[in-house]
Short mmCIF file of C-alpha atoms in Angstrom, two decimals:
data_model
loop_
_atom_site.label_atom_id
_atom_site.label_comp_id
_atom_site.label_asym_id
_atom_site.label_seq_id
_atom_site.Cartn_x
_atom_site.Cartn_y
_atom_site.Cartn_z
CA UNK A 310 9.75 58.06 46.06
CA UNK A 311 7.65 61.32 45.96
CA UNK A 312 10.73 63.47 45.88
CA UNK A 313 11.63 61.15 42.79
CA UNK A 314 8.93 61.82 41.19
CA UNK A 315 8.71 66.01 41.57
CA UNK A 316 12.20 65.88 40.14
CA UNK A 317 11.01 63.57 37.45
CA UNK A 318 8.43 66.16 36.52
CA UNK A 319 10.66 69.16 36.73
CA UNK A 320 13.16 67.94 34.41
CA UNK A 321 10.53 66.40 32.18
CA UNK A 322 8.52 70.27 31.91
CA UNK A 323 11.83 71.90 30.79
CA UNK A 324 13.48 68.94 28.50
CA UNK A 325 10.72 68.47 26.79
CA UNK A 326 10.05 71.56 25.51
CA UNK A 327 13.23 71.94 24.74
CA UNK A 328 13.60 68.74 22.54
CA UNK A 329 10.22 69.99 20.85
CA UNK A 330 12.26 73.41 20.13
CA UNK A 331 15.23 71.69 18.63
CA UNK A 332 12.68 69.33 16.51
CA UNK A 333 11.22 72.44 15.21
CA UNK A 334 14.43 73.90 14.37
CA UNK A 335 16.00 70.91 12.96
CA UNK A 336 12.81 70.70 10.59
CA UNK A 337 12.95 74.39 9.54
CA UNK A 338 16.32 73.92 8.27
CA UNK A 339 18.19 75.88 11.25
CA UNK A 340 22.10 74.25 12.17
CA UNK A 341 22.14 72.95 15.46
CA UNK A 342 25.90 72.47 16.85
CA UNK A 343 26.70 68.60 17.47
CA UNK A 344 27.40 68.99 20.95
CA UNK A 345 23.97 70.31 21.61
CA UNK A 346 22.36 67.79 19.50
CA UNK A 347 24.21 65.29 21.95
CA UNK A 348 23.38 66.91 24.81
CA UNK A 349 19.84 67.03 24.17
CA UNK A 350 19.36 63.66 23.49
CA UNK A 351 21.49 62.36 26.08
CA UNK A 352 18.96 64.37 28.34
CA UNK A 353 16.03 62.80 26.27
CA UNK A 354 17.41 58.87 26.92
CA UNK A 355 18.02 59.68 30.83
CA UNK A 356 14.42 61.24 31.68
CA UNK A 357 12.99 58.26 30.17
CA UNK A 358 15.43 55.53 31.79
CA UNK A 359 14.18 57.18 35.07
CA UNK A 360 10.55 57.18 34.00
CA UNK A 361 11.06 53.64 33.49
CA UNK A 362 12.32 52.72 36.51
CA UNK A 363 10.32 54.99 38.44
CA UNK A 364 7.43 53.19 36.38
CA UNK A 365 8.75 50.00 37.66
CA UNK A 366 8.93 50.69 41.32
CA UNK A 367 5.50 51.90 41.36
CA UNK A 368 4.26 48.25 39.84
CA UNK A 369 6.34 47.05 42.60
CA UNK A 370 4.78 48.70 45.29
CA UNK A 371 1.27 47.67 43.75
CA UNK A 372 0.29 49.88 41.53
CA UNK A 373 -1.94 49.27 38.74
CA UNK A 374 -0.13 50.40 35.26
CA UNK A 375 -3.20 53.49 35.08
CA UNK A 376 -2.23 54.09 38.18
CA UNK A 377 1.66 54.86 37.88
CA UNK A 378 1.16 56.27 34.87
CA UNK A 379 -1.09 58.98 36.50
CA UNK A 380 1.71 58.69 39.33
CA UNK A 381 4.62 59.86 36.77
CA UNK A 382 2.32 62.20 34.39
CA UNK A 383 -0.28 64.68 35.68
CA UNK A 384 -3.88 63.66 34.89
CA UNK A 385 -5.12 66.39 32.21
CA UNK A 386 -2.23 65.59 30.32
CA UNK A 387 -2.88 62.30 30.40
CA UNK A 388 -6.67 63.06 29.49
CA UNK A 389 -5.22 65.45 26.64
CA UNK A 390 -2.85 62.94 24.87
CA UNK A 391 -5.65 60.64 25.05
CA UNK A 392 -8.15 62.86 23.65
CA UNK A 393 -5.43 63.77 20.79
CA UNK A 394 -5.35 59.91 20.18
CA UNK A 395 -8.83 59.27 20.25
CA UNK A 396 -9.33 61.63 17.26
CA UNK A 397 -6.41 60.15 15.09
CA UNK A 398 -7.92 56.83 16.42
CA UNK A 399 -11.31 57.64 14.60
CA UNK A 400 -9.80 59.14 11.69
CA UNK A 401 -8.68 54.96 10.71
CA UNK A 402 -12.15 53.86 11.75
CA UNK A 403 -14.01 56.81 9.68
CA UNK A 404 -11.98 55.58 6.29
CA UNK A 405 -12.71 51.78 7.64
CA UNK A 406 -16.34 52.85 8.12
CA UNK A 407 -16.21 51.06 11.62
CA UNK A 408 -17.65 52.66 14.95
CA UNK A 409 -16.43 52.87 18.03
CA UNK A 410 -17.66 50.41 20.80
CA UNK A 411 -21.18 49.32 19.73
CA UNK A 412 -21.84 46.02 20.22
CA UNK A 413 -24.05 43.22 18.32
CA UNK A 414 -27.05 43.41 20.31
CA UNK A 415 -26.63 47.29 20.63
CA UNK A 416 -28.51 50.19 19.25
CA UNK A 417 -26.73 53.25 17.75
CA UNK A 418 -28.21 56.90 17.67
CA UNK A 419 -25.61 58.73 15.55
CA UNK A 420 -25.41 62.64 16.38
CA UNK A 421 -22.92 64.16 14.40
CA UNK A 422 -25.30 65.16 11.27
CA UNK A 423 -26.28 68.66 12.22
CA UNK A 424 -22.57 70.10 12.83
CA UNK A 425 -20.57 68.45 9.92
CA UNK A 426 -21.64 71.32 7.38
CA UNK A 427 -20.03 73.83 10.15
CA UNK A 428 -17.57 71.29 10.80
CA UNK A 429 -16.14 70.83 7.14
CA UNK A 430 -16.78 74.41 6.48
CA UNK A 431 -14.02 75.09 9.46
CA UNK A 432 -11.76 72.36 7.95
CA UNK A 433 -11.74 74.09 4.65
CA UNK A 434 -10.90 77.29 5.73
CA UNK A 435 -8.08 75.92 7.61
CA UNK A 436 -6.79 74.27 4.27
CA UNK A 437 -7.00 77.40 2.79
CA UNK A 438 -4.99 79.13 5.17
CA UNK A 439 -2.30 76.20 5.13
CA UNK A 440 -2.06 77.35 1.35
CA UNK A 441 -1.80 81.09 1.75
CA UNK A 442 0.59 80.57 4.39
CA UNK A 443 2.96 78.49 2.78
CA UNK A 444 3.02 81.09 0.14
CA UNK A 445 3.67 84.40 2.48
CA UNK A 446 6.39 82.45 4.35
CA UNK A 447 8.28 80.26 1.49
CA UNK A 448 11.07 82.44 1.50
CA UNK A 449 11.60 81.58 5.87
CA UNK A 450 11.93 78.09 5.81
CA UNK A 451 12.00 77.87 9.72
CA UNK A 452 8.99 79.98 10.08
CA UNK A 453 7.53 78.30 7.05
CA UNK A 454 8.41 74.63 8.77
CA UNK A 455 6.18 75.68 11.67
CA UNK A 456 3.41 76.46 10.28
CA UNK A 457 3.16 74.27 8.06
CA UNK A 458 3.31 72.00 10.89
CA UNK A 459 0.48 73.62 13.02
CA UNK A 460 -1.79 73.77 9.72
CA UNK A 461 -1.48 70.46 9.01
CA UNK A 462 -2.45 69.16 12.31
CA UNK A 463 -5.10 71.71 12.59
CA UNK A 464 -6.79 70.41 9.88
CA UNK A 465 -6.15 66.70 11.03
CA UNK A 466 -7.73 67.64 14.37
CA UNK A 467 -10.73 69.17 12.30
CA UNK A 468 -11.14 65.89 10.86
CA UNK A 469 -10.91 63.94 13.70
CA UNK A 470 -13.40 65.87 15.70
CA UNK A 471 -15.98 65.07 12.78
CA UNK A 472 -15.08 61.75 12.58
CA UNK A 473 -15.63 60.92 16.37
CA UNK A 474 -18.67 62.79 16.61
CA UNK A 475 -19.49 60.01 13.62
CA UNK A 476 -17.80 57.23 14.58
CA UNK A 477 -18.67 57.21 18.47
CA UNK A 478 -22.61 57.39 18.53
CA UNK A 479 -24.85 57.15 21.14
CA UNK A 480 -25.26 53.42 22.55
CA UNK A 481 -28.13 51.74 24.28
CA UNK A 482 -27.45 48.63 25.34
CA UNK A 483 -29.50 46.25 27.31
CA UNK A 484 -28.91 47.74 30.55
CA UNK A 485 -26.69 51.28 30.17
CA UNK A 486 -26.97 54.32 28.00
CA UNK A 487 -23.50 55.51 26.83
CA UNK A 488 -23.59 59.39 25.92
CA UNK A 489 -20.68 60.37 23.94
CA UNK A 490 -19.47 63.60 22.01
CA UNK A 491 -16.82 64.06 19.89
CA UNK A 492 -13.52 62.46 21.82
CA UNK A 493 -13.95 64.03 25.25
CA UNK A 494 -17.45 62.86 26.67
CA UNK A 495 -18.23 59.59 27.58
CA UNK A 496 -21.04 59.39 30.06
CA UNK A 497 -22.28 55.88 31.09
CA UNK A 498 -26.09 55.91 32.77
CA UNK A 499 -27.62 52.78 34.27
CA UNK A 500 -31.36 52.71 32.87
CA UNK A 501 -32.26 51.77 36.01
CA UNK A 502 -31.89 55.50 36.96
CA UNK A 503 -33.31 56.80 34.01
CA UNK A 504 -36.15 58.60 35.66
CA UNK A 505 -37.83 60.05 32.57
CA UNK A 506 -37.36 60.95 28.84
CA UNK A 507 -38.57 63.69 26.98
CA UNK A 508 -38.03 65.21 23.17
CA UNK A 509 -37.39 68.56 23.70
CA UNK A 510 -35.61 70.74 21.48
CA UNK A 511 -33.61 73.42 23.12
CA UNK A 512 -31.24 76.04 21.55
CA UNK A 513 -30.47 77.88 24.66
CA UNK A 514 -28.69 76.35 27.87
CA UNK A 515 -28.59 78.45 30.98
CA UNK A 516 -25.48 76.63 33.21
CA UNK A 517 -27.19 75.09 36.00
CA UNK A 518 -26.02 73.12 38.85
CA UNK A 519 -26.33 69.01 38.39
CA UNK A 520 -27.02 69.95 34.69
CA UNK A 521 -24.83 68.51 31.75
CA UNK A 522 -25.42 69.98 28.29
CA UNK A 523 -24.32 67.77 25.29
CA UNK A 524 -24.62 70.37 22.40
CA UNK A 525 -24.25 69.35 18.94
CA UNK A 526 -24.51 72.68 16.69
CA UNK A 527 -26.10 74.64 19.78
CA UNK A 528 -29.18 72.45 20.26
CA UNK A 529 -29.82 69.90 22.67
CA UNK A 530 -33.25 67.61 21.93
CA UNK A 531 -33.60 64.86 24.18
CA UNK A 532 -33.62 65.53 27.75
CA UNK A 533 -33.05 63.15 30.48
CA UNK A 534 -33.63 63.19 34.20
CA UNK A 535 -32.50 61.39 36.56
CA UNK A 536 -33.23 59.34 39.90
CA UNK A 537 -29.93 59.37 41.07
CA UNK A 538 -26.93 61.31 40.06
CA UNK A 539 -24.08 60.21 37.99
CA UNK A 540 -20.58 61.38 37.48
CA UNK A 541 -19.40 63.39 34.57
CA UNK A 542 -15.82 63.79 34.19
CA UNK A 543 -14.71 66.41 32.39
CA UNK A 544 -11.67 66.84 29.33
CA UNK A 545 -9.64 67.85 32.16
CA UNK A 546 -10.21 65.07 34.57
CA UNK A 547 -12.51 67.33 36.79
CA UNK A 548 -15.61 65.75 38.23
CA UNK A 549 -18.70 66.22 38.99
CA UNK A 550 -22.58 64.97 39.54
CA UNK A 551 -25.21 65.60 37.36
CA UNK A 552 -28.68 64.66 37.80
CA UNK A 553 -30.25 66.03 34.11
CA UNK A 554 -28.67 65.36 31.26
CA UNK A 555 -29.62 67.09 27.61
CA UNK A 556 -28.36 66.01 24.42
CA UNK A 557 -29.04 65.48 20.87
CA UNK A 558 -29.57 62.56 18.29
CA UNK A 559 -30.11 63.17 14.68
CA UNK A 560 -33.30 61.00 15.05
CA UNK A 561 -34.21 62.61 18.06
CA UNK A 562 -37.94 61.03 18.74
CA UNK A 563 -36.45 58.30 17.75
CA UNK A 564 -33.41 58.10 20.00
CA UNK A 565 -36.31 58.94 23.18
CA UNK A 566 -38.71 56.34 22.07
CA UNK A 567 -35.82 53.68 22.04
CA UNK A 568 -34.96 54.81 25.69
CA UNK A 569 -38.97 54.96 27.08
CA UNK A 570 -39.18 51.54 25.55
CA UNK A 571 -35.74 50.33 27.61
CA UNK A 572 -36.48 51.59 30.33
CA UNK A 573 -40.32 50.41 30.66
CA UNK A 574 -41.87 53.91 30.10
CA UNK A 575 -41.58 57.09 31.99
CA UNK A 576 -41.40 56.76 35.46
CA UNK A 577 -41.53 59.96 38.29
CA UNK A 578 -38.23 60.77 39.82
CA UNK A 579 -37.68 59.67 43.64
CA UNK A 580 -39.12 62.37 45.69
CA UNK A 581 -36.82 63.89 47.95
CA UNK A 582 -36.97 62.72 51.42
CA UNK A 583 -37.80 65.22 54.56
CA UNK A 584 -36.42 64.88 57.92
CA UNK A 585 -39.33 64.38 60.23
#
């Protein structure tokens, strides 16, 4: 089964690729003979009949669905398709003016105020350059096809950054703090090992072991430490503990009154404990 799967992946890291080519192509106007039309998607139909039955015998042998998925796809591009979705995903709740996993009895702490000037501002310059470049390149329609293509999405992806950062606040519920940022961080912290909470307004981070920085326009204002670690997991997949966590709210005092008042006031971190 393992050697099934490396040959899955080889063949799927040069088809691919190669169907996106011909896509490209076949949207920029260029004539693509039959036969390698055919051949292509011949190639396309038979990677994924083997994904599915390699899919299959992996539920057979007990897998969870996650679980063979990760089996048959490598894990940060797993974690980047689902990022990608995530962003169109908040785009439909943004126009539905809906948020993203905030419950009845939950309290939202939006943070996305401070960066959407900077965030528009980069959305509009993209939009501009979609113009200008369908202008310089109207007389290659393949080139023209391209870009058009990558503009387009750039500015989607704009959009969708913004609209997570809006759509997926902060959440305190009645016994875990959910710390999210934009489509790529969400950090779940038991109250219970909430050690402190403190407004503090920082616009300089200096990377730091057990030390996760949530920045929203450069600043961090709330700043949380920790009895015990918890795991961050990164875009990528990559893990690791942190033990003091800073981020921002646009009601910052706010946002660390609400958590001194869940979690019973400020209490003093565990001290560490000495050998004898």
């Amino acid at each position: 089964m393992n050697r099934l799967l490396r040959a899955l992946r080889g063949v799927a890291y040069a088809v691919l690729p190669a169907e996106l080519l011909l896509a490209m192509c076949l949207v920029g106007g260029v004539r693509i003979p039959a036969v390698a039309l055919a051949v292509a998607e011949v190639a396309v139909v038979l990677l994924l009949a083997a994904e599915v039955f390699a899919y299959l015998r992996l539920r057979r042998g007990g897998l969870t669905g996650r679980q063979a998925l990760a089996e048959l796809v490598p894990l940060p591009v797993l974690r980047l398709v689902g990022h990608e979705l995530r962003l169109m995903y908040s785009l439909v709740l943004r126009v539905a003016r809906r948020r993203d996993g905030v419950g009845p009895d939950d309290r939202a702490f939006g943070h996305a105020r401070d960066q959407a000037a900077l965030m528009y501002g980069f959305t509009f310059v993209c939009a501009v350059e979609t113009v200008v470049m369908a202008v310089l390149f109207r007389n290659w329609p393949f080139v023209h096809a391209v870009l058009l293509v990558v503009d387009v999405y750039t500015v989607l992806f704009m959009l969708g950054l913004q609209a997570a950062s809006v759509t997926r606040p902060h959440v305190l519920s009645a016994d875990t703090l959910r710390l999210r940022q934009a489509g790529h961080v969400d950090l779940r912290i038991p109250l219970e090992r909430i050690a402190s909470v403190r407004y503090e307004l920082l616009f300089t981070h200096e990377k730091q072991d057990e030390v996760l920085d949530l920045k929203i326009a450069g600043q961090t204002s709330v700043t949380l430490e920790l009895s015990e670690p918890v795991t961050y997991t990164g875009l990528l997949g990559r893990e690791r503990p942190v033990r003091t966590v800073r981020v921002h709210a646009d009601d910052a005092r706010a946002f660390a009154k609400a958590l001194r008042e869940a979690v019973g006031g400020e209490r003093p971190a565990k001290a560490p404990v000495t050998p004898a």
